[in-house]
PDB file of C-alpha atoms in Angstrom:
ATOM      1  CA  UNK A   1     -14.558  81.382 -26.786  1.00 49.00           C
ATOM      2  CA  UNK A   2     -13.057  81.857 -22.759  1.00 61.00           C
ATOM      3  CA  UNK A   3      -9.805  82.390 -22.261  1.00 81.00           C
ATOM      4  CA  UNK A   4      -8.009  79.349 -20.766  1.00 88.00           C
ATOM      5  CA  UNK A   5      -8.150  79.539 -16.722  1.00 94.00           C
ATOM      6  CA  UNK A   6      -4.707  80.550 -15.338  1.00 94.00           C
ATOM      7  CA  UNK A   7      -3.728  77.584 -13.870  1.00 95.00           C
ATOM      8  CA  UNK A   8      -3.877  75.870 -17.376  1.00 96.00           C
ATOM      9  CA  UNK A   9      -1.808  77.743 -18.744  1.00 97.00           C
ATOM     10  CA  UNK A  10       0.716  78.073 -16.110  1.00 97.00           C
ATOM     11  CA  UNK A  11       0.154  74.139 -15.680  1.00 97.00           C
ATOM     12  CA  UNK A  12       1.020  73.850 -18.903  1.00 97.00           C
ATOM     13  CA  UNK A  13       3.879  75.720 -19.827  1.00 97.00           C
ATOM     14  CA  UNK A  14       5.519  74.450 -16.763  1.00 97.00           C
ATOM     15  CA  UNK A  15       4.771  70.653 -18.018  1.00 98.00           C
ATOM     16  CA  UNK A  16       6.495  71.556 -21.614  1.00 97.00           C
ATOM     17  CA  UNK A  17       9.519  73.369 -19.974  1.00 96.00           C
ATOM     18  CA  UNK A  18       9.856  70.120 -17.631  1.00 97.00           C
ATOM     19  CA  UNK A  19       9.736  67.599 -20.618  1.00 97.00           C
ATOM     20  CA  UNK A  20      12.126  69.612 -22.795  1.00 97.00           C
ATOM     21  CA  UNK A  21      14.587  70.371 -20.505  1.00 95.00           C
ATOM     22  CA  UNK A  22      14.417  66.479 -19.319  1.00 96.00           C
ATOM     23  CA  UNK A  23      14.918  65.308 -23.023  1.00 97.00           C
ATOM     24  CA  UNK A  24      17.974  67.488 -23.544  1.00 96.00           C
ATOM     25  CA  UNK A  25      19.560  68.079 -20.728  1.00 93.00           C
ATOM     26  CA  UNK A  26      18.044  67.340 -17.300  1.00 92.00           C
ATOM     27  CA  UNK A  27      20.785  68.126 -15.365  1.00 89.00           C
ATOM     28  CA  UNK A  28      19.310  71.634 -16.040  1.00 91.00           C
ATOM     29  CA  UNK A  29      16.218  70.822 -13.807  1.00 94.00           C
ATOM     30  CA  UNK A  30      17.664  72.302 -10.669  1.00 93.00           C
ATOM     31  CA  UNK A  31      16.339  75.977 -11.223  1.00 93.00           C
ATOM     32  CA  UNK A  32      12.443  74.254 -10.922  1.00 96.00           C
ATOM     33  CA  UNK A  33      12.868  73.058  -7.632  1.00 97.00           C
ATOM     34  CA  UNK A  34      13.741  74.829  -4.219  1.00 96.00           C
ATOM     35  CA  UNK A  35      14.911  73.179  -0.730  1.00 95.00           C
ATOM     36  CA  UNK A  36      11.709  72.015   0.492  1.00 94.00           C
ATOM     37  CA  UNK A  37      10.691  70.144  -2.508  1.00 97.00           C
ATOM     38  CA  UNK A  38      10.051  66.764  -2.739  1.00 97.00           C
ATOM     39  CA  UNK A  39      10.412  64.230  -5.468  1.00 98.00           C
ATOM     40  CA  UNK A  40       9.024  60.496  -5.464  1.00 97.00           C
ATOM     41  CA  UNK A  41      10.719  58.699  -7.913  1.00 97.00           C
ATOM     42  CA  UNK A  42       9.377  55.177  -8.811  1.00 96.00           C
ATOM     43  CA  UNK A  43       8.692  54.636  -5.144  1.00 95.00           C
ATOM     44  CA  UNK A  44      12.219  56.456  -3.757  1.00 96.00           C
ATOM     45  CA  UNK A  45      11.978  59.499  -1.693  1.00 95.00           C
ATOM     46  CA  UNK A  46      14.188  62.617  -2.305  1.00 96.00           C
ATOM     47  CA  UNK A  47      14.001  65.567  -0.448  1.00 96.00           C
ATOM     48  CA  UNK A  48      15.318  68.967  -1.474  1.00 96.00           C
ATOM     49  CA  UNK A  49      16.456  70.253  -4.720  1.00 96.00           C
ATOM     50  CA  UNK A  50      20.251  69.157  -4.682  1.00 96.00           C
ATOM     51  CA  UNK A  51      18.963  65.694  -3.873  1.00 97.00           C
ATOM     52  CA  UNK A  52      16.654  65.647  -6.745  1.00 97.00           C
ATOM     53  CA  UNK A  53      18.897  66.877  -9.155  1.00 96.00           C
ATOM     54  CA  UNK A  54      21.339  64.181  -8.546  1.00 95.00           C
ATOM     55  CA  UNK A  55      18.757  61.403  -8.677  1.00 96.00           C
ATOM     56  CA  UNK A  56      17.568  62.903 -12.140  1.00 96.00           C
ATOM     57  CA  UNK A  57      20.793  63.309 -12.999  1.00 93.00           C
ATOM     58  CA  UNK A  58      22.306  60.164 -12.000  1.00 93.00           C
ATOM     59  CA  UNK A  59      19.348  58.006 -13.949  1.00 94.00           C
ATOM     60  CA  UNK A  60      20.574  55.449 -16.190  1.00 93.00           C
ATOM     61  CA  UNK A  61      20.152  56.319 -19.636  1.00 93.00           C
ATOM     62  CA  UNK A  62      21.778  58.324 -22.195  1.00 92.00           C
ATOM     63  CA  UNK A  63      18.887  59.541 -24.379  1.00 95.00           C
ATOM     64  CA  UNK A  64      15.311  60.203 -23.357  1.00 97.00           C
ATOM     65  CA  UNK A  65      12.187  61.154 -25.315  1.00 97.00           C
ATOM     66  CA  UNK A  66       8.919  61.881 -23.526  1.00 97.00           C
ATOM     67  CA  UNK A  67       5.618  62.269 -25.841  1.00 96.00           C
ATOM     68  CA  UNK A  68       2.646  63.540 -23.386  1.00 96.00           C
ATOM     69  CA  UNK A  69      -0.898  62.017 -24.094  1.00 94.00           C
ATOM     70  CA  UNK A  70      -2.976  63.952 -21.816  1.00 95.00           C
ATOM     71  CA  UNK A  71      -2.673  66.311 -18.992  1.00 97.00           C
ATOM     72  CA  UNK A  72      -5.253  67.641 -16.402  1.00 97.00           C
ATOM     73  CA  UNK A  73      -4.715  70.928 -14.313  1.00 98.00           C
ATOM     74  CA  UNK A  74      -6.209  72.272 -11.147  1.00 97.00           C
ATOM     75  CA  UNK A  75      -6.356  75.108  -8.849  1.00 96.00           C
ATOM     76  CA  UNK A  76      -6.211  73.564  -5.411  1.00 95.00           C
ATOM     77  CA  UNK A  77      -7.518  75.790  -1.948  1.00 87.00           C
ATOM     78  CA  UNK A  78      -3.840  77.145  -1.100  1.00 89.00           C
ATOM     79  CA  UNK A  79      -3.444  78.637  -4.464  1.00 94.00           C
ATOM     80  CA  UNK A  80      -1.336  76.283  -5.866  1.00 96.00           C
ATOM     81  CA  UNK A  81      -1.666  74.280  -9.321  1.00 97.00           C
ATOM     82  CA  UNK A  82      -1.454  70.552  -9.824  1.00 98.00           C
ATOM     83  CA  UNK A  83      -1.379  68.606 -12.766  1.00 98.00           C
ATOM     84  CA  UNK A  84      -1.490  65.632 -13.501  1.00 97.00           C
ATOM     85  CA  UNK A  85       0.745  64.204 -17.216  1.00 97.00           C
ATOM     86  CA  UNK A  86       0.174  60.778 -18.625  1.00 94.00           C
ATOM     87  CA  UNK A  87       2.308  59.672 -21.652  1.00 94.00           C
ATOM     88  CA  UNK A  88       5.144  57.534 -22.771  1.00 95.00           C
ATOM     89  CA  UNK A  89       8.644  57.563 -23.065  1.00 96.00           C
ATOM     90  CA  UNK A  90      11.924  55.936 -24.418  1.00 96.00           C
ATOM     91  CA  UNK A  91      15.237  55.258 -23.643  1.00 96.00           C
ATOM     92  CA  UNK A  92      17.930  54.654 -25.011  1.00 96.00           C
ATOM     93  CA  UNK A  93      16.928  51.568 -27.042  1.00 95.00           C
ATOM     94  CA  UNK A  94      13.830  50.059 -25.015  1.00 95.00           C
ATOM     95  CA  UNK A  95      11.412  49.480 -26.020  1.00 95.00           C
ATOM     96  CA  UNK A  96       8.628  52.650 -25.358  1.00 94.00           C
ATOM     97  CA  UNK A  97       6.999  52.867 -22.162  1.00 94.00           C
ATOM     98  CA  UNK A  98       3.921  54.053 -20.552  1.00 93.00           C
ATOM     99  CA  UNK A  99       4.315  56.414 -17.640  1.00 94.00           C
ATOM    100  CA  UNK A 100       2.321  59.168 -15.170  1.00 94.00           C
ATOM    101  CA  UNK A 101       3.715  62.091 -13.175  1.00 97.00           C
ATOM    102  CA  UNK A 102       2.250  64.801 -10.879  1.00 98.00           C
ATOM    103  CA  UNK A 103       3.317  67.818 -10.157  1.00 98.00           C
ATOM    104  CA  UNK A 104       2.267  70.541  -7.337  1.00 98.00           C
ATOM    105  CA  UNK A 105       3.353  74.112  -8.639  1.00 98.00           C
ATOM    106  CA  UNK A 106       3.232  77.073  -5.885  1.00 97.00           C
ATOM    107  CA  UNK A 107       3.990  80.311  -6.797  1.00 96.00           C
ATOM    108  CA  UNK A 108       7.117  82.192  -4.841  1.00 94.00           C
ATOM    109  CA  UNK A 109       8.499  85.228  -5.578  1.00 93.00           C
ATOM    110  CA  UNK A 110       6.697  85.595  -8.779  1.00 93.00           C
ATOM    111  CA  UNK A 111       8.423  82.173 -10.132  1.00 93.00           C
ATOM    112  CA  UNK A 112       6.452  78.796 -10.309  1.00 96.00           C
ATOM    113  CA  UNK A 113       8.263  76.416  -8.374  1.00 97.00           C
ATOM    114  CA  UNK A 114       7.610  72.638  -8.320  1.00 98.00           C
ATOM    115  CA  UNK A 115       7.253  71.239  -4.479  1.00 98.00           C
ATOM    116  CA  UNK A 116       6.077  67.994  -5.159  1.00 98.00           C
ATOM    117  CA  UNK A 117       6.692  65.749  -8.012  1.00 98.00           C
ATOM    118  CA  UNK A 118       5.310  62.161  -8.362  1.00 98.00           C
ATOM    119  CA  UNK A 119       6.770  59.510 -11.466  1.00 97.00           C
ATOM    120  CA  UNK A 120       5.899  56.273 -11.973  1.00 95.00           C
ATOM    121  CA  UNK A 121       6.252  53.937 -14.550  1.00 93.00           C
ATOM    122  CA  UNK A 122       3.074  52.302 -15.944  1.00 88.00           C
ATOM    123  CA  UNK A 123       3.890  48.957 -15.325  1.00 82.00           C
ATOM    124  CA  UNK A 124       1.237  46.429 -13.547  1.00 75.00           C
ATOM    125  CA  UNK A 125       0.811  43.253 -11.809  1.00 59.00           C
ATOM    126  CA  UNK A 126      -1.097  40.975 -13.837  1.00 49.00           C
ATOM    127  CA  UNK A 127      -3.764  39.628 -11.485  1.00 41.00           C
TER     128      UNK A 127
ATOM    129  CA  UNK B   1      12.305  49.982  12.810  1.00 51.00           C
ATOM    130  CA  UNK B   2      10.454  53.514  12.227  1.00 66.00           C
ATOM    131  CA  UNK B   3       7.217  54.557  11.644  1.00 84.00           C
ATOM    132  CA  UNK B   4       5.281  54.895   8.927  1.00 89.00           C
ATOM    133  CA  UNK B   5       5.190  59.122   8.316  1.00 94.00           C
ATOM    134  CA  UNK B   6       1.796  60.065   9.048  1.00 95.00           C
ATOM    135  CA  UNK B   7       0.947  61.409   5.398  1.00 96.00           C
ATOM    136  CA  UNK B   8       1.648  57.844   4.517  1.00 96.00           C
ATOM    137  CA  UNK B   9      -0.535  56.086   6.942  1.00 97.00           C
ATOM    138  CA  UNK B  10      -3.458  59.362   5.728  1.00 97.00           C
ATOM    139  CA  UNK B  11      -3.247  58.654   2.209  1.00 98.00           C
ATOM    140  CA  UNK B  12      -2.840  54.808   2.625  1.00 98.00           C
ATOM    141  CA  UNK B  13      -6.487  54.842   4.598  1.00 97.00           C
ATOM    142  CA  UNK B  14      -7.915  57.392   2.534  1.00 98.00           C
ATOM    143  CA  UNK B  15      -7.185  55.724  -0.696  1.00 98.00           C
ATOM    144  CA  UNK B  16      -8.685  52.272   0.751  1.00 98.00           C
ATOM    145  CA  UNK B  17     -11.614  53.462   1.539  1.00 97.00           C
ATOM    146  CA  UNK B  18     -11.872  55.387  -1.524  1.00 98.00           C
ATOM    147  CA  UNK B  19     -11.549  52.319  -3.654  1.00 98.00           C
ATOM    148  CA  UNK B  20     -13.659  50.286  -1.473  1.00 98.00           C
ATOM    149  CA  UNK B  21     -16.665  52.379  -1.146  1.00 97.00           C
ATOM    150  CA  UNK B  22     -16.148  52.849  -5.114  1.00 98.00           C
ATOM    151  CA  UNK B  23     -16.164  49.453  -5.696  1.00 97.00           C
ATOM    152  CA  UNK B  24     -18.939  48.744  -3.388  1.00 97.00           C
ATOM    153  CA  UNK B  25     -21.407  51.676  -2.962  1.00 95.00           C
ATOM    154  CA  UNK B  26     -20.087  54.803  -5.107  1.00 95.00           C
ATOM    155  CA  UNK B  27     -23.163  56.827  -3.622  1.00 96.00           C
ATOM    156  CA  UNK B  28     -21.258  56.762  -0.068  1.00 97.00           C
ATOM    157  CA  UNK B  29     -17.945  58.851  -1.931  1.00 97.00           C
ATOM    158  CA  UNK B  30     -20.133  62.013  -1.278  1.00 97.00           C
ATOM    159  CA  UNK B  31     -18.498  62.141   2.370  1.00 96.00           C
ATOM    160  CA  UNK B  32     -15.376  62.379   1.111  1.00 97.00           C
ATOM    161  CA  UNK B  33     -15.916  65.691  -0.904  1.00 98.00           C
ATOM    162  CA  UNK B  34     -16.972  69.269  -0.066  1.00 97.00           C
ATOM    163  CA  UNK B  35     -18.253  71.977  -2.066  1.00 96.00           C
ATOM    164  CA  UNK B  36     -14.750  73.864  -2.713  1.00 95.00           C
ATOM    165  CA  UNK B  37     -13.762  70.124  -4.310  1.00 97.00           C
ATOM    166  CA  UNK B  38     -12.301  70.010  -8.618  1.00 97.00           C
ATOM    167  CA  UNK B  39     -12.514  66.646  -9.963  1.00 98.00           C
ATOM    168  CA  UNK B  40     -11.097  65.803 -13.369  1.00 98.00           C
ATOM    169  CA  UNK B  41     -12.515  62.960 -14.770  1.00 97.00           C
ATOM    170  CA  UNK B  42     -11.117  61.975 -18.382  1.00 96.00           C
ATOM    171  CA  UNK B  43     -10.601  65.724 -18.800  1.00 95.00           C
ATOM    172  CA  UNK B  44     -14.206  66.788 -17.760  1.00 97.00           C
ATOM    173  CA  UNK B  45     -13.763  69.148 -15.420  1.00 96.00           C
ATOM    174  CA  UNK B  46     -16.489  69.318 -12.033  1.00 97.00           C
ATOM    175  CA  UNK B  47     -16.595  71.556  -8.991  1.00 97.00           C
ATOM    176  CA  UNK B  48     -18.397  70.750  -5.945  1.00 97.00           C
ATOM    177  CA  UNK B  49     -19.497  67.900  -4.145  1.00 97.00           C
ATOM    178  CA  UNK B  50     -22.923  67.878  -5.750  1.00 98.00           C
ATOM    179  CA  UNK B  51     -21.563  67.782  -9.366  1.00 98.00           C
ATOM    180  CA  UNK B  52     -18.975  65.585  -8.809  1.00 98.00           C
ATOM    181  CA  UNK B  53     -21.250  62.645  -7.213  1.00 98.00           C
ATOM    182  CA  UNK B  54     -23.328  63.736 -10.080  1.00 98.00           C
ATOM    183  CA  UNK B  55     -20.873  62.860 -12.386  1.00 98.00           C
ATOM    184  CA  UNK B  56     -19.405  59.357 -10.242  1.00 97.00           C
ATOM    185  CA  UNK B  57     -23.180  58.214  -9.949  1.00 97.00           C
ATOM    186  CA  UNK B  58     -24.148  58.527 -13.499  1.00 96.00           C
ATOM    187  CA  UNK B  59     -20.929  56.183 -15.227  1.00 95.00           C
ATOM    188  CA  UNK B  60     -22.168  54.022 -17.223  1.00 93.00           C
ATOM    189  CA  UNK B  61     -21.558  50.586 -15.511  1.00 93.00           C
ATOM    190  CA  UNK B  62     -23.188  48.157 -13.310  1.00 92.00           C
ATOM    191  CA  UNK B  63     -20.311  46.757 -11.881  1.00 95.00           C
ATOM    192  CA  UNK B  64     -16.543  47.905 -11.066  1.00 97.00           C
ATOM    193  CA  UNK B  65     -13.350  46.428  -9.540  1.00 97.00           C
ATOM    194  CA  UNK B  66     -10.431  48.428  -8.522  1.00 97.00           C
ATOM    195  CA  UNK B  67      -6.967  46.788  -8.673  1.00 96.00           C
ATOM    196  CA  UNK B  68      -3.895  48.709  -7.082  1.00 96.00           C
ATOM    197  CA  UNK B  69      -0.522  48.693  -8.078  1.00 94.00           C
ATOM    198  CA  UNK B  70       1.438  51.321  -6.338  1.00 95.00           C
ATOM    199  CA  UNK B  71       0.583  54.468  -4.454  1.00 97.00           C
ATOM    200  CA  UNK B  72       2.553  56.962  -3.541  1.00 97.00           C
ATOM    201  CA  UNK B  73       1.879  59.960  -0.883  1.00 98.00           C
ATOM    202  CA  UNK B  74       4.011  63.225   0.067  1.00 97.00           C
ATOM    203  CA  UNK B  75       3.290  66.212   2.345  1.00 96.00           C
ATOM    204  CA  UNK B  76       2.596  69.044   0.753  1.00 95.00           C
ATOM    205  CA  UNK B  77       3.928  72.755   1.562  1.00 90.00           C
ATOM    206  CA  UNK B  78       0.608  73.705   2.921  1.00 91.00           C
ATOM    207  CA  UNK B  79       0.074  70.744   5.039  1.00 94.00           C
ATOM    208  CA  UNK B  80      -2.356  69.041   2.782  1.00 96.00           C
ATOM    209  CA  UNK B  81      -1.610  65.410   1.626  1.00 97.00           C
ATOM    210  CA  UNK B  82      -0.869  64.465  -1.776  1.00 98.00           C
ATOM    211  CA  UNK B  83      -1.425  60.807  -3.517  1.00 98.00           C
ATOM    212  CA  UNK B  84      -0.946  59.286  -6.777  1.00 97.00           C
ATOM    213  CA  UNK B  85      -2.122  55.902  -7.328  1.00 96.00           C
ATOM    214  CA  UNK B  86      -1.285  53.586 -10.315  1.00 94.00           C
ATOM    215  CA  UNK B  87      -3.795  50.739 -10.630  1.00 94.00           C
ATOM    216  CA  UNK B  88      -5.773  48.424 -13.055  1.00 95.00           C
ATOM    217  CA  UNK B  89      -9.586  48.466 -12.946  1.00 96.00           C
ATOM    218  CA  UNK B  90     -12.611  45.976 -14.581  1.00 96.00           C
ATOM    219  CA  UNK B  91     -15.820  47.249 -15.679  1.00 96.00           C
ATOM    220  CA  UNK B  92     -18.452  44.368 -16.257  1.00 96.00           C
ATOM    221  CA  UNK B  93     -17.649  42.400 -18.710  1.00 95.00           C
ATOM    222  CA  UNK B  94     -15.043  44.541 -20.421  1.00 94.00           C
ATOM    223  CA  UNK B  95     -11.269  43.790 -20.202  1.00 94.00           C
ATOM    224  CA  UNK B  96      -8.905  45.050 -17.594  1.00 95.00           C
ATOM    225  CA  UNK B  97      -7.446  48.289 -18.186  1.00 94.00           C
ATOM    226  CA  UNK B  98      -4.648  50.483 -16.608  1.00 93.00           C
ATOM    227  CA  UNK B  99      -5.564  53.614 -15.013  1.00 94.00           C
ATOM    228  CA  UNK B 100      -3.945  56.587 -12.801  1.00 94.00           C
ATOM    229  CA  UNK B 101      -5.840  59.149 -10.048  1.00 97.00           C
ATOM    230  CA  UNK B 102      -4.357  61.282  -7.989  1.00 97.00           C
ATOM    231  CA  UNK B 103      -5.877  63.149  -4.704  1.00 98.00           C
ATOM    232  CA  UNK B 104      -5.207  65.732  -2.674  1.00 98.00           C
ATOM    233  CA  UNK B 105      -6.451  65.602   0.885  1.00 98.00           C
ATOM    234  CA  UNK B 106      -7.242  68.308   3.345  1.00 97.00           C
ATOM    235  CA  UNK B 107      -7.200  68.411   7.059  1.00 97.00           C
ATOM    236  CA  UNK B 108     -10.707  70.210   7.854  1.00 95.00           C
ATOM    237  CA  UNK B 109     -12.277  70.085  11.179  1.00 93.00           C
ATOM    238  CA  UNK B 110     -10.523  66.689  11.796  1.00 93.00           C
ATOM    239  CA  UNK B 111     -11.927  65.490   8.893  1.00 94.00           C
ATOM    240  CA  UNK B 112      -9.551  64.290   5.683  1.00 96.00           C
ATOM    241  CA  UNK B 113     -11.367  65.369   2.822  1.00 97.00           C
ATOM    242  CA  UNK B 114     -10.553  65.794  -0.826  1.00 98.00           C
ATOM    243  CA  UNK B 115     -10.064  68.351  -2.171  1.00 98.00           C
ATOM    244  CA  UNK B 116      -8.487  67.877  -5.807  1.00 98.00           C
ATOM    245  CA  UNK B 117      -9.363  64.459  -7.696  1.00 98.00           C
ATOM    246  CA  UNK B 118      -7.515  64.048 -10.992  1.00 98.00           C
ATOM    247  CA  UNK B 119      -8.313  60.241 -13.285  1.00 97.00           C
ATOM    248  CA  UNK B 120      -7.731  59.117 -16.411  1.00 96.00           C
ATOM    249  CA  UNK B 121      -7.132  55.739 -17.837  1.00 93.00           C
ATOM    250  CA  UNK B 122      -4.135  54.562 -19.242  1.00 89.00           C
ATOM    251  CA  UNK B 123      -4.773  54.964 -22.731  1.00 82.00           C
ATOM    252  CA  UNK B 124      -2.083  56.436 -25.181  1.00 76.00           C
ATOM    253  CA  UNK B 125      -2.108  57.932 -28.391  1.00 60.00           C
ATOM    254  CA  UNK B 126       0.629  55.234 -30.051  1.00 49.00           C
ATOM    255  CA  UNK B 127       3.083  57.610 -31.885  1.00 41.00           C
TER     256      UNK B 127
END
């Protein structure tokens, strides 16, 4: 049996150290991002870490619980790792909710920073 | 009023014609791919051009419409493009269901090809 390829497990332990520090206390986030990241959040831009930390921070709930039902990771050509998490969450009391984020990890210094970060809720059109 | 930023306006075409020549005639997606390409498709992993239109030419369906809800697209560090889409898609006769891709594109030799292909379809484990 392999080993699993690097950027799966990197990919991965960064997705579980995102989610858990989300559900308990996301204000916390701050350390995975740096100045030149960029967050997309339900179709609002942030740039930079201080900017993204506030928008995480200032999102309207109290309590959050994320429960991931798949995630993909891949090495992309300028050696950084993307992954891809679909899953759902709840809020506070609403009802749960399907949602999908990406995330582009490149490695600086030795630590695995997120640069770009992608959410959306999984909410369609009906056409 | 300003422009649209030119990742936007990248990723907006690319993902049209993506869906379009999927919809219409999958064979012609081999453009968009090179050898160095990943695509994960339902968490099957393929690498290169020739596996991956393997893999896109041998789903099992006659037919296929892609519906898209929201796309999103940021400039990455290392001046590729990066797009997540949020859609719903129909298969022949079966029933519309949610799905979620993301791509990222690379500026090679003028072209915009694709380097990193991630799908899955909204499905969830209901916990």
């Amino acid at each position: 049996m392999g080993d699993k390829p690097i950027w799966e497990q990197i990919g991965s332990s960064f997705v579980q150290h995102y989610y858990q520090l989300f559900d308990t206390d996301r204000t916390h986030l701050g350390s995975i991002y740096i100045d030149a990241s960029c967050l997309t959040w339900e179709g609002q831009q942030c740039q930079g870490k201080a900017a993204i930390v506030e928008k995480l921070s200032s999102l309207p709930f109290q309590k959050i619980q994320h429960s991931i039902t798949s995630q993909d990771h891949q090495p992309t050509p300028d050696s950084c790792i993307l992954s891809m998490v679909v899953g759902q969450l709840k809020a506070d009391e609403d009802p749960i909710i399907g949602f999908h984020q990406i995330f582009l990890l490149k490695n600086i210094n030795d630590a695995w920073v997120c640069t770009n970060d992608m959410f959306r809720l999984a909410l369609h059109n009906f056409s | 009023m300003a422009e649209t930023p030119m990742w936007e306006q990248v990723g907006t075409s690319f993902v049209q014609l993506y869906y379009q020549r999927f919809d219409t005639s999958r064979v012609e997606l081999s453009a968009l791919y090179t050898d160095a390409s990943c695509l994960s498709w339902e968490g099957q992993q393929f690498q290169g051009k020739t596996a991956i239109m393997e893999k896109l030419m041998s789903l099992p369906f006659q037919k296929i419409q892609h519906s898209i809800t929201s796309q999103d697209h940021q400039p990455t560090p290392d001046n590729c493009i990066l797009s997540m889409v949020v859609g719903q898609l129909k298969v022949d006769n079966d029933p519309v269901m949610g799905f979620h891709q993301l791509f990222i594109l690379k500026n090679i030799s003028d072209n915009w090809v694709c380097t990193n292909d991630i799908f899955r379809l909204a499905l969830y484990n209901f916990a």
